[in-house]
Short mmCIF file of C-alpha atoms and ligand atoms in Angstrom, two decimals:
data_model
loop_
_atom_site.label_atom_id
_atom_site.label_comp_id
_atom_site.label_asym_id
_atom_site.label_seq_id
_atom_site.Cartn_x
_atom_site.Cartn_y
_atom_site.Cartn_z
CA MET A 1 -35.24 10.36 -38.56
CA THR A 2 -32.83 12.18 -36.23
CA ASP A 3 -30.15 12.59 -38.94
CA PHE A 4 -32.66 13.73 -41.53
CA ASN A 5 -32.01 17.25 -42.78
CA ARG A 6 -35.34 18.46 -44.11
CA LYS A 7 -34.01 21.53 -45.84
CA GLU A 8 -31.21 19.62 -47.60
CA HIS A 9 -33.74 17.02 -48.73
CA TRP A 10 -35.97 19.61 -50.40
CA GLU A 11 -33.12 21.63 -51.89
CA ASN A 12 -31.86 18.39 -53.44
CA ILE A 13 -35.31 17.59 -54.88
CA TYR A 14 -35.60 21.01 -56.52
CA GLN A 15 -31.98 20.80 -57.71
CA THR A 16 -32.43 17.43 -59.42
CA LYS A 17 -36.07 17.29 -60.58
CA SER A 18 -37.82 19.52 -63.04
CA LEU A 19 -41.27 21.04 -62.56
CA HIS A 20 -42.98 18.26 -64.53
CA GLU A 21 -41.04 15.43 -62.92
CA VAL A 22 -42.28 15.84 -59.36
CA SER A 23 -45.26 13.70 -58.37
CA TRP A 24 -47.23 16.68 -56.99
CA TYR A 25 -47.05 18.66 -60.27
CA GLN A 26 -50.41 20.15 -61.17
CA PRO A 27 -50.79 22.43 -64.19
CA SER A 28 -53.79 23.99 -62.45
CA PRO A 29 -54.46 23.81 -58.71
CA PHE A 30 -58.16 23.45 -59.46
CA THR A 31 -59.33 22.04 -56.12
CA SER A 32 -57.79 24.94 -54.19
CA LEU A 33 -59.15 27.47 -56.69
CA GLU A 34 -62.64 25.98 -56.42
CA PHE A 35 -62.60 26.46 -52.64
CA ILE A 36 -61.32 30.05 -53.01
CA ASN A 37 -63.91 30.91 -55.66
CA GLU A 38 -66.74 29.34 -53.71
CA LEU A 39 -65.83 31.36 -50.60
CA GLU A 40 -65.62 34.53 -52.71
CA ILE A 41 -62.45 35.50 -50.86
CA SER A 42 -61.95 39.28 -51.13
CA LYS A 43 -59.23 40.47 -53.53
CA GLU A 44 -57.88 42.43 -50.56
CA ALA A 45 -57.40 39.25 -48.53
CA LYS A 46 -53.96 38.39 -47.24
CA ILE A 47 -53.23 34.87 -48.50
CA ILE A 48 -50.34 32.56 -47.62
CA ASP A 49 -49.45 29.36 -49.46
CA VAL A 50 -47.46 27.29 -46.96
CA GLY A 51 -45.07 24.84 -48.62
CA GLY A 52 -46.06 26.45 -51.89
CA GLY A 53 -42.91 25.28 -53.68
CA ASP A 54 -43.16 26.20 -57.33
CA SER A 55 -46.90 25.52 -57.51
CA PHE A 56 -49.04 27.48 -59.96
CA LEU A 57 -51.41 28.63 -57.22
CA VAL A 58 -49.58 31.93 -56.85
CA ASP A 59 -49.77 32.56 -60.64
CA GLN A 60 -53.52 31.95 -60.58
CA LEU A 61 -54.08 34.12 -57.52
CA LEU A 62 -52.22 37.04 -59.14
CA LYS A 63 -54.11 36.47 -62.38
CA ASN A 64 -57.39 36.55 -60.44
CA GLY A 65 -56.55 39.92 -58.89
CA TYR A 66 -55.17 38.96 -55.49
CA ARG A 67 -52.39 41.33 -54.53
CA LYS A 68 -51.48 40.33 -50.97
CA VAL A 69 -50.05 36.90 -51.57
CA SER A 70 -47.20 35.25 -49.63
CA VAL A 71 -45.51 31.97 -50.50
CA LEU A 72 -43.59 30.15 -47.79
CA ASP A 73 -41.28 27.25 -48.53
CA ILE A 74 -38.33 25.58 -46.86
CA SER A 75 -36.50 25.41 -50.20
CA ALA A 76 -34.72 28.47 -51.58
CA LYS A 77 -34.43 26.67 -54.93
CA ALA A 78 -38.20 26.17 -55.14
CA ILE A 79 -38.72 29.87 -54.49
CA ILE A 80 -36.13 30.83 -57.10
CA ARG A 81 -37.90 28.60 -59.65
CA ALA A 82 -41.30 30.10 -58.94
CA LYS A 83 -39.88 33.65 -59.09
CA LYS A 84 -38.17 32.95 -62.42
CA ARG A 85 -41.40 31.66 -63.93
CA LEU A 86 -43.37 34.67 -62.73
CA GLY A 87 -40.84 37.23 -64.02
CA ASN A 88 -41.84 40.79 -63.05
CA MET A 89 -45.00 39.50 -61.36
CA ALA A 90 -42.77 37.89 -58.70
CA ASP A 91 -42.19 41.34 -57.19
CA LYS A 92 -45.85 41.44 -56.21
CA VAL A 93 -45.43 38.40 -53.95
CA GLU A 94 -43.89 38.10 -50.50
CA TRP A 95 -41.49 35.12 -50.53
CA ILE A 96 -40.64 33.49 -47.22
CA GLU A 97 -37.91 30.86 -46.97
CA ALA A 98 -38.67 29.06 -43.71
CA ASP A 99 -39.43 25.73 -42.09
CA ALA A 100 -43.13 25.66 -41.21
CA ALA A 101 -42.32 23.30 -38.34
CA GLU A 102 -40.70 26.17 -36.45
CA TYR A 103 -41.64 29.41 -38.20
CA SER A 104 -44.16 31.88 -36.81
CA PRO A 105 -45.30 34.74 -39.04
CA ASP A 106 -45.38 38.24 -37.56
CA THR A 107 -48.56 39.08 -39.44
CA GLN A 108 -52.14 37.79 -39.77
CA TYR A 109 -53.67 36.16 -42.83
CA ASP A 110 -57.23 35.84 -44.11
CA PHE A 111 -56.60 32.63 -46.03
CA TRP A 112 -53.98 29.99 -45.19
CA HIS A 113 -53.42 27.37 -47.89
CA ASP A 114 -51.38 24.18 -47.67
CA ARG A 115 -51.37 21.46 -50.28
CA ALA A 116 -49.07 18.56 -49.48
CA ALA A 117 -46.73 20.26 -46.99
CA PHE A 118 -48.44 19.78 -43.60
CA HIS A 119 -48.48 16.01 -44.09
CA PHE A 120 -44.66 15.92 -44.04
CA LEU A 121 -44.75 16.80 -40.35
CA THR A 122 -44.66 13.54 -38.44
CA GLN A 123 -43.32 14.65 -35.03
CA GLU A 124 -45.92 15.62 -32.44
CA ASP A 125 -44.14 18.84 -31.37
CA GLU A 126 -43.86 20.01 -35.00
CA ILE A 127 -47.51 19.24 -35.76
CA ARG A 128 -48.55 21.12 -32.63
CA HIS A 129 -46.37 24.09 -33.57
CA TYR A 130 -47.89 24.19 -37.05
CA THR A 131 -51.52 23.95 -35.94
CA GLN A 132 -51.07 26.53 -33.18
CA THR A 133 -49.19 28.89 -35.53
CA ALA A 134 -51.92 28.59 -38.14
CA TYR A 135 -54.51 29.41 -35.50
CA ASP A 136 -52.53 32.39 -34.15
CA SER A 137 -51.76 33.74 -37.64
CA ILE A 138 -55.25 33.68 -39.13
CA ASN A 139 -57.63 36.57 -38.56
CA ALA A 140 -60.97 35.85 -36.86
CA GLY A 141 -63.32 34.76 -39.62
CA GLY A 142 -60.37 33.79 -41.83
CA TYR A 143 -59.96 30.38 -43.46
CA LEU A 144 -57.51 27.51 -43.51
CA LEU A 145 -57.52 25.04 -46.40
CA VAL A 146 -55.27 22.03 -45.92
CA GLY A 147 -54.79 19.23 -48.47
CA THR A 148 -52.97 16.07 -47.36
CA PHE A 149 -52.68 12.45 -48.42
CA SER A 150 -55.76 10.61 -47.18
CA THR A 151 -55.81 7.25 -45.42
CA ASN A 152 -56.20 5.74 -48.91
CA GLY A 153 -53.24 7.72 -50.24
CA PRO A 154 -49.50 7.06 -50.33
CA THR A 155 -47.54 6.56 -47.11
CA LYS A 156 -44.48 8.33 -48.51
CA CYS A 157 -43.74 11.23 -50.83
CA SER A 158 -40.40 12.09 -52.44
CA GLY A 159 -38.92 9.22 -50.45
CA ILE A 160 -39.92 10.42 -47.00
CA GLU A 161 -42.62 9.41 -44.55
CA ILE A 162 -45.78 11.44 -44.34
CA SER A 163 -48.75 11.46 -41.96
CA GLN A 164 -51.94 10.29 -43.64
CA TYR A 165 -55.18 11.96 -42.58
CA SER A 166 -58.82 11.01 -42.39
CA GLU A 167 -61.46 13.72 -42.04
CA SER A 168 -61.75 13.05 -38.29
CA ARG A 169 -57.98 13.21 -37.75
CA LEU A 170 -57.71 16.56 -39.55
CA VAL A 171 -60.69 17.91 -37.62
CA GLU A 172 -59.03 16.77 -34.39
CA ARG A 173 -55.72 18.41 -35.35
CA PHE A 174 -57.39 21.71 -36.18
CA SER A 175 -59.98 21.45 -33.41
CA LYS A 176 -59.75 25.14 -32.43
CA PHE A 177 -61.22 26.02 -35.83
CA ASN A 178 -64.77 25.55 -37.03
CA HIS A 179 -64.80 22.72 -39.53
CA ILE A 180 -66.65 23.63 -42.70
CA LYS A 181 -66.18 20.73 -45.10
CA CYS A 182 -63.79 18.18 -46.56
CA GLN A 183 -63.38 16.86 -50.07
CA ILE A 184 -61.65 13.73 -51.30
CA VAL A 185 -59.69 14.21 -54.52
CA ASP A 186 -57.58 11.91 -56.67
CA HIS A 187 -54.42 13.56 -57.92
CA ILE A 188 -52.95 12.06 -61.08
CA THR A 189 -49.17 12.25 -61.03
CA PRO A 190 -47.16 13.03 -64.21
CA SER A 191 -46.33 9.30 -64.50
CA GLY A 192 -50.03 8.37 -64.33
CA GLY A 193 -50.19 7.26 -60.70
CA VAL A 194 -53.18 8.04 -58.51
CA GLN A 195 -52.76 9.75 -55.14
CA ASN A 196 -55.78 10.10 -52.91
CA PHE A 197 -55.92 13.48 -51.13
CA ILE A 198 -58.26 14.95 -48.56
CA PHE A 199 -58.80 18.72 -48.54
CA CYS A 200 -60.44 20.21 -45.45
CA LEU A 201 -61.64 23.76 -45.01
CA PHE A 202 -61.71 25.39 -41.57
CA GLN A 203 -62.73 28.83 -40.35
CA LYS A 204 -61.26 30.62 -37.37
CA PRO A 205 -64.07 31.62 -35.00
C1 SAM B 301 -45.20 17.91 -52.18
S1 SAM B 301 -44.59 19.52 -52.38
C2 SAM B 301 -46.06 20.46 -52.67
C3 SAM B 301 -45.78 21.80 -53.28
C4 SAM B 301 -47.02 22.68 -53.52
N1 SAM B 301 -47.75 22.93 -52.32
C5 SAM B 301 -47.90 22.06 -54.57
O1 SAM B 301 -49.05 21.74 -54.25
O2 SAM B 301 -47.46 21.93 -55.72
C6 SAM B 301 -44.18 19.94 -50.72
C7 SAM B 301 -43.58 21.31 -50.59
O3 SAM B 301 -43.47 21.64 -49.21
C8 SAM B 301 -42.20 22.14 -48.92
N2 SAM B 301 -41.94 21.78 -47.53
C9 SAM B 301 -41.80 20.54 -47.02
N3 SAM B 301 -41.66 20.59 -45.69
C10 SAM B 301 -41.71 21.91 -45.37
C11 SAM B 301 -41.61 22.61 -44.15
N4 SAM B 301 -41.42 21.98 -43.00
N5 SAM B 301 -41.71 23.96 -44.17
C12 SAM B 301 -41.89 24.62 -45.34
N6 SAM B 301 -41.99 24.01 -46.52
C13 SAM B 301 -41.91 22.67 -46.54
C14 SAM B 301 -41.28 21.50 -49.93
O4 SAM B 301 -40.11 22.23 -50.17
C15 SAM B 301 -42.19 21.44 -51.16
O5 SAM B 301 -42.09 22.60 -51.93
#
């Protein structure tokens, strides 16, 4: 993987595939929204969607009254697509073009969300950077919700290797956090395939 250029890979995906063509397309990010609703996250909460791409989570958060929302993605093209879709509402969002494997925010969040981005990190140093950064960048009492392919899920996504996770592996990776709960969810891709995900919720002590 030494010659692999992660940014180029993702820019190419967003250049060549439409919103509905990508396997992770979800018209409504219902699992994430269920967690957020259940926790009754304050509308004042600072929320970051890491590897948000052009997901509809940001649309839903704005619609539900959240006003301190950031979306981080390695792909400028993904961000441009999401901004275009949101129109004027895009100005209410902080957009961060960065690689989560090396980026460290200079602010603290109350809710850190990641659906299908963390699992692309396969190198130990990058995984450690991510988990430590998440810990350092979440306020005490704040939450982290991470959704990855489970051990029954695919071993690759968009042609590249991913790390599969069981509940115990995710809990081990985010061991500085208090583990609240995990949920197994089948995602149905636009072509009708089934991808088994695990979503785990953690709270920073
Ligand atoms: C499978 S897609 C999921 C997109 C979105 N979270 C969703 O649920 O629809 C993975 C996303 O993570 C982004 N990504 C992959 N690796 C990343 C990294 N190291 N840092 C930031 N973003 C990354 C990709 O550009 C892509 O938008």
